Every structure is written in structure tokens, then in C-alpha cells.
Short mmCIF file of C-alpha atoms in Angstrom, two decimals:
data_model
loop_
_atom_site.label_atom_id
_atom_site.label_comp_id
_atom_site.label_asym_id
_atom_site.label_seq_id
_atom_site.Cartn_x
_atom_site.Cartn_y
_atom_site.Cartn_z
CA MET A 1 -0.04 -0.25 0.42
CA SER A 2 1.39 3.20 -0.67
CA ILE A 3 0.96 6.69 0.88
CA THR A 4 1.97 10.18 0.84
CA ALA A 5 5.26 10.49 2.67
CA VAL A 6 2.98 13.84 4.63
CA MET A 7 0.99 12.22 5.84
CA PRO A 8 -2.55 12.59 4.23
CA THR A 9 -4.96 13.72 7.44
CA TYR A 10 -5.90 17.07 6.00
CA ALA A 11 -7.84 17.69 2.77
CA ARG A 12 -6.00 19.52 1.18
CA THR A 13 -6.10 22.75 -0.95
CA ASP A 14 -3.89 22.34 -3.41
CA VAL A 15 -2.15 26.93 -2.94
CA ALA A 16 1.14 27.05 -1.62
CA PHE A 17 1.65 29.77 0.86
CA GLU A 18 5.29 31.27 1.05
CA LYS A 19 4.72 34.68 2.28
CA GLY A 20 2.19 37.14 4.64
CA GLU A 21 2.20 40.19 5.38
CA GLY A 22 -0.56 41.41 7.26
CA SER A 23 -4.11 40.07 6.25
CA TYR A 24 -2.57 39.02 3.31
CA LEU A 25 -0.71 36.22 1.90
CA THR A 26 0.62 35.86 -1.17
CA ASP A 27 1.84 32.45 -2.66
CA SER A 28 3.83 29.78 -4.72
CA THR A 29 2.13 31.74 -8.14
CA GLY A 30 2.93 34.98 -6.98
CA ARG A 31 -0.45 35.40 -5.57
CA ARG A 32 -2.63 37.36 -2.51
CA TYR A 33 -5.46 36.81 -0.76
CA LEU A 34 -7.39 38.12 1.89
CA ASP A 35 -6.55 35.97 4.62
CA PHE A 36 -9.61 36.50 6.56
CA GLY A 37 -8.98 32.41 8.23
CA THR A 38 -5.72 33.42 9.79
CA GLY A 39 -4.70 29.60 10.30
CA ILE A 40 -7.92 29.14 11.84
CA ALA A 41 -7.95 32.42 14.36
CA THR A 42 -4.16 31.36 15.52
CA ALA A 43 -2.74 34.86 13.10
CA GLY A 44 -4.40 36.79 15.36
CA ILE A 45 -1.83 39.96 14.41
CA GLY A 46 -1.53 39.95 11.06
CA HIS A 47 1.38 37.62 8.98
CA CYS A 48 4.10 38.87 10.04
CA HIS A 49 3.73 41.73 12.79
CA PRO A 50 7.52 43.48 12.15
CA HIS A 51 7.40 43.79 16.51
CA LEU A 52 6.91 39.82 16.45
CA ALA A 53 9.73 39.16 14.39
CA GLU A 54 12.03 41.08 15.01
CA ALA A 55 11.36 39.46 18.53
CA ILE A 56 11.67 35.58 17.10
CA ALA A 57 14.86 36.38 15.23
CA LYS A 58 16.47 38.41 18.12
CA GLN A 59 16.51 35.61 20.51
CA ALA A 60 16.48 32.90 18.31
CA ALA A 61 19.97 33.98 17.60
CA THR A 62 20.18 34.30 21.67
CA LEU A 63 19.30 30.94 22.78
CA MET A 64 16.81 29.53 21.39
CA HIS A 65 15.45 26.92 24.47
CA CYS A 66 15.99 25.32 27.72
CA SER A 67 14.52 23.15 30.13
CA ASN A 68 11.69 24.06 32.72
CA LEU A 69 14.48 22.37 35.57
CA TYR A 70 15.11 26.08 35.68
CA ASN A 71 14.13 29.37 35.65
CA ILE A 72 12.55 31.39 32.66
CA PRO A 73 12.95 34.90 32.73
CA GLY A 74 10.45 34.83 29.74
CA GLN A 75 8.36 32.82 31.68
CA GLN A 76 7.92 34.77 34.24
CA LYS A 77 7.03 37.65 33.15
CA MET A 78 4.35 36.21 30.14
CA ALA A 79 2.49 34.84 33.84
CA ASP A 80 2.63 37.95 34.94
CA ARG A 81 1.48 40.04 32.23
CA LEU A 82 -1.51 36.95 32.78
CA VAL A 83 -2.48 37.19 35.84
CA ALA A 84 -2.83 40.65 35.46
CA ALA A 85 -4.84 41.09 32.23
CA THR A 86 -7.03 38.32 33.77
CA PHE A 87 -9.33 36.38 36.38
CA ALA A 88 -5.96 34.27 37.33
CA ASP A 89 -3.45 33.68 39.78
CA SER A 90 -1.08 31.39 38.10
CA VAL A 91 -0.69 29.36 34.60
CA PHE A 92 0.83 26.61 32.92
CA PHE A 93 3.24 27.51 29.35
CA GLY A 94 1.89 24.30 26.51
CA ASN A 95 2.19 24.43 22.76
CA SER A 96 -0.71 24.08 21.95
CA GLY A 97 -4.79 24.38 22.78
CA ALA A 98 -5.56 20.43 23.00
CA GLU A 99 -2.05 20.38 25.54
CA ALA A 100 -3.43 23.96 27.62
CA ASN A 101 -7.69 21.78 27.69
CA GLU A 102 -5.15 18.40 29.24
CA CYS A 103 -4.33 21.24 31.81
CA ALA A 104 -6.99 22.31 32.31
CA ILE A 105 -8.61 18.56 33.16
CA LYS A 106 -5.35 17.58 34.46
CA MET A 107 -6.71 20.25 37.02
CA ALA A 108 -9.75 19.42 37.52
CA ARG A 109 -8.96 16.19 38.14
CA ARG A 110 -5.96 17.10 40.84
CA TYR A 111 -8.33 19.88 42.62
CA GLN A 112 -10.65 17.22 43.40
CA HIS A 113 -8.80 15.03 44.69
CA VAL A 114 -6.40 16.83 47.23
CA SER A 115 -9.70 18.52 48.46
CA GLY A 116 -10.39 15.17 49.25
CA HIS A 117 -12.74 13.65 46.92
CA PRO A 118 -10.76 11.62 44.09
CA GLU A 119 -14.15 10.33 43.48
CA ARG A 120 -14.63 13.56 40.80
CA TYR A 121 -13.62 12.68 37.33
CA ARG A 122 -16.54 13.63 35.25
CA VAL A 123 -16.26 16.74 33.37
CA ILE A 124 -18.71 17.69 31.60
CA THR A 125 -19.19 19.75 27.91
CA PHE A 126 -21.43 19.84 25.30
CA GLU A 127 -22.82 19.37 21.59
CA ASN A 128 -21.05 20.84 19.22
CA CYS A 129 -18.34 22.02 21.21
CA PHE A 130 -14.59 21.35 19.95
CA HIS A 131 -11.94 21.37 22.64
CA GLY A 132 -8.67 19.42 20.74
CA ARG A 133 -7.42 16.29 19.08
CA THR A 134 -5.67 13.97 21.79
CA LEU A 135 -7.74 11.16 23.75
CA ALA A 136 -8.59 12.68 26.40
CA THR A 137 -9.99 16.16 24.08
CA ILE A 138 -11.66 14.13 21.21
CA ALA A 139 -13.47 12.30 24.62
CA ALA A 140 -14.17 15.57 25.97
CA THR A 141 -15.02 17.03 21.97
CA GLY A 142 -17.93 13.42 22.26
CA ALA A 143 -18.67 13.88 18.40
CA GLU A 144 -18.21 10.54 16.32
CA LYS A 145 -16.89 12.46 13.73
CA VAL A 146 -13.81 12.95 16.20
CA LEU A 147 -14.12 9.75 18.04
CA GLN A 148 -14.11 7.43 15.19
CA GLY A 149 -11.53 4.62 14.48
CA PHE A 150 -9.43 6.06 18.53
CA GLY A 151 -11.76 3.26 21.05
CA PRO A 152 -12.08 3.02 23.37
CA LYS A 153 -13.00 6.72 24.43
CA VAL A 154 -11.31 7.47 27.38
CA ASP A 155 -13.90 7.40 30.08
CA GLY A 156 -15.62 10.75 32.26
CA PHE A 157 -17.18 13.18 29.86
CA ASP A 158 -20.81 13.39 29.53
CA HIS A 159 -22.04 15.09 27.35
CA VAL A 160 -25.11 18.04 27.58
CA PRO A 161 -27.20 20.25 24.63
CA PHE A 162 -25.62 24.03 24.58
CA GLY A 163 -27.35 26.96 26.60
CA ASP A 164 -29.08 24.18 28.91
CA LEU A 165 -28.91 24.27 32.35
CA LYS A 166 -31.34 22.22 33.27
CA ALA A 167 -29.72 19.24 31.49
CA THR A 168 -26.97 20.50 32.61
CA GLU A 169 -27.57 20.34 36.71
CA GLY A 170 -29.18 16.98 35.73
CA ALA A 171 -25.89 15.80 33.99
CA ILE A 172 -24.23 16.29 37.42
CA SER A 173 -23.78 13.36 40.05
CA ASN A 174 -21.44 12.76 43.11
CA GLU A 175 -18.32 12.57 40.17
CA THR A 176 -18.46 15.12 38.31
CA ALA A 177 -14.93 17.62 38.65
CA ALA A 178 -16.26 20.60 35.90
CA ILE A 179 -17.64 21.58 33.52
CA MET A 180 -16.61 22.82 30.96
CA VAL A 181 -17.35 25.27 27.76
CA GLU A 182 -17.11 27.71 25.38
CA ALA A 183 -18.35 31.59 25.65
CA VAL A 184 -18.25 31.64 21.18
CA GLN A 185 -18.10 27.30 20.54
CA GLY A 186 -15.00 27.82 17.07
CA GLU A 187 -16.15 24.55 15.51
CA GLY A 188 -18.97 24.06 15.97
CA GLY A 189 -20.37 26.60 13.74
CA PHE A 190 -20.48 30.86 15.97
CA PHE A 191 -22.88 29.40 18.29
CA VAL A 192 -22.73 32.18 21.29
CA ALA A 193 -23.88 30.96 24.64
CA PRO A 194 -27.28 32.77 25.24
CA ASP A 195 -28.35 35.42 28.26
CA GLY A 196 -27.36 34.01 31.37
CA PHE A 197 -26.11 30.31 30.49
CA LEU A 198 -22.26 31.07 31.76
CA GLU A 199 -23.74 32.84 34.51
CA GLY A 200 -26.22 29.49 35.43
CA LEU A 201 -22.94 27.78 35.59
CA ARG A 202 -21.16 29.79 37.59
CA LYS A 203 -23.59 29.44 39.80
CA LEU A 204 -24.43 25.44 39.76
CA CYS A 205 -20.54 25.08 39.75
CA ASP A 206 -20.65 26.88 42.87
CA LYS A 207 -23.38 24.86 44.46
CA HIS A 208 -21.74 21.59 44.03
CA GLY A 209 -18.21 22.63 44.41
CA LEU A 210 -17.58 22.61 40.62
CA LEU A 211 -14.81 23.86 38.39
CA LEU A 212 -15.71 25.76 35.95
CA ILE A 213 -13.54 25.43 32.65
CA ALA A 214 -13.43 28.63 30.47
CA ASP A 215 -11.41 27.17 26.73
CA GLU A 216 -10.50 30.67 25.18
CA ILE A 217 -8.14 28.91 22.51
CA GLN A 218 -9.90 30.29 19.21
CA THR A 219 -12.16 33.94 21.50
CA GLY A 220 -9.68 34.23 23.67
CA MET A 221 -5.99 36.71 22.88
CA GLY A 222 -9.15 39.63 21.89
CA ARG A 223 -11.11 37.74 19.02
CA THR A 224 -14.42 38.60 20.78
CA GLY A 225 -12.94 42.56 21.85
CA THR A 226 -11.91 41.49 25.49
CA PHE A 227 -8.87 39.96 26.60
CA LEU A 228 -10.92 36.77 27.91
CA ALA A 229 -14.50 35.77 26.20
CA PHE A 230 -16.22 35.38 29.28
CA GLU A 231 -15.70 39.07 30.24
CA GLN A 232 -18.56 40.09 28.08
CA PHE A 233 -20.37 37.75 30.55
CA GLY A 234 -20.02 39.25 33.64
CA VAL A 235 -18.42 35.29 34.57
CA LYS A 236 -14.89 34.06 36.29
CA PRO A 237 -13.62 31.16 35.42
CA ASP A 238 -11.84 29.16 37.58
CA ILE A 239 -9.58 27.72 34.95
CA ALA A 240 -9.78 29.08 31.53
CA THR A 241 -7.48 27.77 28.33
CA LEU A 242 -5.67 30.24 26.08
CA GLY A 243 -3.88 29.09 22.60
CA LYS A 244 -4.12 29.67 18.57
CA SER A 245 -3.51 33.70 18.76
CA ILE A 246 -1.03 34.00 21.59
CA GLY A 247 2.27 32.79 20.21
CA GLY A 248 1.06 35.40 16.79
CA GLY A 249 1.49 32.12 14.58
CA PHE A 250 4.20 30.90 17.31
CA PRO A 251 3.16 27.76 18.43
CA THR A 252 2.60 28.16 22.54
CA ALA A 253 -0.08 28.37 24.59
CA ALA A 254 -1.37 28.56 28.06
CA CYS A 255 -3.48 26.98 30.65
CA ILE A 256 -3.92 30.31 33.63
CA ALA A 257 -6.66 29.78 36.72
CA THR A 258 -7.27 30.49 40.53
CA ALA A 259 -4.74 29.83 43.09
CA GLU A 260 -7.92 27.33 44.31
CA ALA A 261 -8.30 25.62 41.73
CA ALA A 262 -4.29 24.93 40.51
CA LYS A 263 -3.64 24.29 44.89
CA GLY A 264 -3.24 20.61 43.54
CA MET A 265 -0.67 21.50 40.58
CA THR A 266 2.49 21.04 42.68
CA ALA A 267 6.33 20.04 41.73
CA GLY A 268 6.20 16.76 39.36
CA THR A 269 1.72 16.56 38.76
CA HIS A 270 2.75 17.82 34.99
CA GLY A 271 5.10 19.11 32.82
CA SER A 272 6.16 19.67 28.88
CA THR A 273 9.55 19.72 26.72
CA TYR A 274 9.29 22.59 24.64
CA GLY A 275 5.62 24.76 27.26
CA GLY A 276 7.15 27.96 27.68
CA ASN A 277 10.78 27.64 26.34
CA PRO A 278 12.50 30.91 25.38
CA LEU A 279 11.50 30.94 22.03
CA ALA A 280 8.16 31.15 22.80
CA MET A 281 7.88 33.57 25.34
CA ALA A 282 9.59 36.13 23.55
CA ALA A 283 6.85 35.20 20.67
CA ALA A 284 3.35 35.62 23.13
CA ASN A 285 5.67 38.65 25.52
CA ALA A 286 5.43 40.78 22.33
CA THR A 287 1.84 39.59 20.54
CA MET A 288 0.86 40.75 24.06
CA ASP A 289 3.04 44.05 23.96
CA VAL A 290 0.54 44.35 20.67
CA VAL A 291 -3.05 42.92 22.39
CA LEU A 292 -2.56 45.05 25.66
CA GLU A 293 -1.37 48.55 23.59
CA ALA A 294 -3.67 51.36 23.99
CA GLY A 295 -7.04 51.46 21.43
CA PHE A 296 -6.44 47.71 20.52
CA MET A 297 -9.79 46.45 21.81
CA ASP A 298 -10.70 49.47 20.72
CA HIS A 299 -10.54 49.00 17.28
CA VAL A 300 -11.48 45.29 17.32
CA GLN A 301 -14.74 46.30 18.48
CA ALA A 302 -15.17 48.79 15.89
CA MET A 303 -13.67 46.44 13.45
CA SER A 304 -16.72 44.42 14.42
CA LYS A 305 -19.44 46.06 14.38
CA ARG A 306 -17.96 47.02 10.92
CA LEU A 307 -17.91 43.66 9.45
CA ARG A 308 -20.83 42.91 11.76
CA ALA A 309 -23.45 45.45 10.37
CA GLY A 310 -21.23 44.82 6.96
CA VAL A 311 -21.94 41.43 6.55
CA GLU A 312 -25.73 41.48 7.41
CA ALA A 313 -26.77 43.96 5.36
CA ILE A 314 -25.11 41.33 2.44
CA ARG A 315 -27.40 38.70 3.75
CA ASP A 316 -30.40 40.55 3.43
CA ARG A 317 -30.01 41.63 -0.51
CA ASN A 318 -29.08 37.85 -0.30
CA ASP A 319 -30.97 35.54 2.06
CA SER A 320 -31.23 33.29 -0.82
CA LEU A 321 -27.82 32.27 -0.36
CA ILE A 322 -26.75 32.98 3.21
CA GLU A 323 -29.45 32.22 5.57
CA LEU A 324 -28.66 33.91 8.79
CA VAL A 325 -25.30 35.82 10.20
CA ARG A 326 -24.00 34.73 14.84
CA GLY A 327 -20.94 35.32 16.40
CA LYS A 328 -18.97 37.63 18.66
CA GLY A 329 -15.94 39.98 18.01
CA LEU A 330 -14.04 39.46 14.15
CA MET A 331 -15.34 35.47 14.79
CA ILE A 332 -17.82 35.78 12.67
CA GLY A 333 -19.98 32.77 11.02
CA LEU A 334 -21.82 33.13 7.95
CA LYS A 335 -24.56 30.37 7.93
CA THR A 336 -24.65 29.46 4.14
CA ARG A 337 -28.02 27.75 2.68
CA VAL A 338 -25.17 26.11 -0.53
CA PRO A 339 -22.14 23.48 0.72
CA ASN A 340 -20.25 26.15 3.08
CA GLY A 341 -17.41 24.12 1.62
CA GLU A 342 -18.65 26.24 -1.95
CA ILE A 343 -18.50 29.08 -0.69
CA VAL A 344 -15.03 29.00 0.97
CA ASN A 345 -14.14 27.55 -3.15
CA LYS A 346 -15.62 30.38 -4.23
CA LEU A 347 -14.04 33.24 -1.82
CA ARG A 348 -10.96 31.59 -2.46
CA ASP A 349 -10.90 32.01 -6.46
CA ALA A 350 -11.66 35.20 -5.61
CA GLY A 351 -8.84 35.67 -3.83
CA MET A 352 -9.81 36.05 -0.04
CA LEU A 353 -9.22 33.10 2.87
CA THR A 354 -11.83 31.60 5.02
CA VAL A 355 -12.34 28.97 6.96
CA PRO A 356 -15.55 26.69 7.26
CA ALA A 357 -17.18 25.03 10.47
CA GLY A 358 -19.51 23.04 11.93
CA ASP A 359 -23.76 23.18 11.17
CA ASN A 360 -22.43 24.65 7.46
CA VAL A 361 -20.43 27.59 8.42
CA VAL A 362 -18.42 30.03 6.64
CA ARG A 363 -16.28 31.89 9.38
CA LEU A 364 -14.88 34.91 9.21
CA LEU A 365 -11.10 35.12 11.14
CA PRO A 366 -9.87 38.81 10.32
CA PRO A 367 -6.41 39.42 11.40
CA MET A 368 -6.95 41.50 15.16
CA THR A 369 -5.64 44.61 12.86
CA VAL A 370 -7.38 43.93 10.31
CA SER A 371 -8.57 47.89 8.94
CA GLU A 372 -11.73 49.56 7.08
CA ALA A 373 -9.92 49.18 4.06
CA GLU A 374 -9.32 45.11 4.88
CA ILE A 375 -13.00 44.85 6.21
CA ASP A 376 -14.53 47.12 2.88
CA GLU A 377 -12.30 44.14 0.75
CA ALA A 378 -14.24 41.46 2.01
CA LEU A 379 -17.63 43.04 2.15
CA ALA A 380 -16.95 43.95 -1.69
CA ILE A 381 -16.42 39.43 -2.00
CA ILE A 382 -18.39 38.64 -0.61
CA GLU A 383 -21.26 40.80 -2.13
CA LYS A 384 -20.08 39.00 -5.42
CA ILE A 385 -19.77 36.32 -5.15
CA CYS A 386 -23.31 36.09 -3.96
CA VAL A 387 -24.45 37.81 -7.01
CA GLU A 388 -22.72 35.10 -9.42
CA ASP A 389 -24.30 33.10 -7.04
CA GLY A 390 -27.84 34.27 -7.42
CA SER A 391 -27.45 35.05 -11.34
#
């Protein structure tokens, strides 16, 4: 049996990119694309941001890696900044969102163990969620398409409908350790937590002695207009996970937690070879420099309003093609009446990159540094393919 040298686990499009700058990518033929996919919400401050590129180059020429057996000053700096910017008291650094979620799951179990409840190990998650590709996080996700062929499924996860507080409370047992939830379900189709839902989950956790875990892998670092999406709902989780945009495109991630939630995470309970190494922390700190700049969140909010208003107007004129618009901040989803892959392909052919998601949604995930002119360019391309499709 033959197989490609690069394992064929992706359904790749036959395009190869050679250069990125801001909101644009250029392929090997020299064609330029407006990137409203950003590596699935990863190049959050745009491609090759000068400050980020300079920080990575400087650190790469100085020290790329050392073991977590030693102090890493950049890691301390980044942890202090995350603590200052969020509800958290402590941070663990990893390499990917899935690793951050693994840490969160382990932390919840460990918390219950050191609190005298070793029987509490189960985590409640929600239909249409997505938490990663490891054995534990595909079990947390629960969808058959990610579980098929990887059995037996890792035990310890119970799934209930997103937004259903009654079903959530009904799933709580004396074995439940935590509830894990996305404020905006990314892979699932940009479903936003309904009013009162996250607040209700906080109350359930407090009532039953559970930890509330916020998966902010796709929503965090300002993507929705606040540093964490949970802030907009007035809810403080016990643990949150960050990935994707935290390194501006460089692989890094973080699991942040209150001192109480992290009380069981003592020496030897968890670790990572590469997590938080000097090069990753140079990237993360440079990204934080940009995200924490005065006016950055105001810009995200303003661009979000412009993009949302524009696509809503396009939907009103083309409701035979676009059924509805949903999402929050610079996470805009177009639920289409034709297969979303067709729209993604047409937009790409027209010079704009987007990403498909569940529930037949096309995701718009521009860099958070996107300009008004670039949003207007994107809107013009979307309108163009809608008109062509409807003619």
C-alpha cells in the first residue's frame, strides 16, 4: 500500500503560501489573498507583524530552548502579564490548545483529589463543542467524526445540549469534577452562549463544588473584543485555556487558573518539554505587547461592528444564499443555504481565504489588526460571489 511522505490526515487545497504580510498571504505563483482565516484564528496580529518577527529573530539568535528545570525569565514575564490581565493567579505553558485543555482536565481532577473527593473525575461538556485532538480532548468533544476508530473512548466526559442549564444540572453526579465550555463555539459553528447560560453554569459550579473551565483557545487574546470572551458575560471561571493567537502564529499555549483551582498542581504533577521555552515566550510577550496596547480592544470592537453590519446587509440582500449571521467580535459566521465548502472555494477563487465550520457555517476570522479598508475589501468580495451565485 502506498502513502504520501506527508501523512494524508488533511484534505488540503492545492495552494502553497510563501509570504505573509498583515492581512494578506501570497502563494507560490505570486497571487495575493486577503486572509480572513488567519490559520484558524492563529495569526491574530496579522502575518509577520514587525514587532513579533523582530522579537523571534532576536531570541532565536540568543537562546531558543532550555529545560523547565531552570528559571525562564520570559516565562515569568508572560505569566505575570496574564495574571494581571485576567482572573487568574497562576499559569502553565504548553505548546497547543489541546495541551492546554489536557492541563485543565488534569487540574480539575487533581483539585478534587486534594480536596478529599478523588471520586470526582468527570467533566461535563456540550454538544457541538471542540476541545482538541488528543485522546482525552476528542472524548471531551464527543463528536463521532473525531472519535471514530480511536476507541475505546477515554472515560470521564458527559455531554449535554449547549445552553441547557436544566440538562446540565441533571448531568451532575457525585463523580462530577468540572464543567468545560466555550463562550462561542468555534468549530461547532460560532454558536454564542445564550443570555444567562454562563452565569448559570457559574452558579451550578459554586452550588456543587465544581470547577468552571473556560475554553478560550479560539476566543481569547482579544478575538471577541475583550481579552477573554467570558468577560463580556460577567463571569469568572476557575480555569481558562489559551492557544492559537497567544503566540501570534508561533506554537504556544497557556492554562491559567485561580490559586484555589491550581492548589493540587505541585512539582511533578504535570510538565512539558517545550512549553514556555525562551523562543515561545519571546513570541508570546511580543504578541502581548501588541494586544495590551492602548486602543487595541477598541479597534477590535470597531472593526467587529463594521464587519458585522456589512455581512448583515449582504445577508439581507442575498438571503437565498446566506441564511443567517452569528458570532461575536471578529468571529463572524455565515450560515449558508448551500454547502459551506462551495462558498469557501468561491471566496478563495475570488482572492479571499475563509474557514468552514460545523452547522454549514463559513467562518470569518480576520487578523485583529485588520483595517477598515480591508474589511470593505472583504465585504465587496463576499457580495460579488453572492451576486454571481444568485444570478
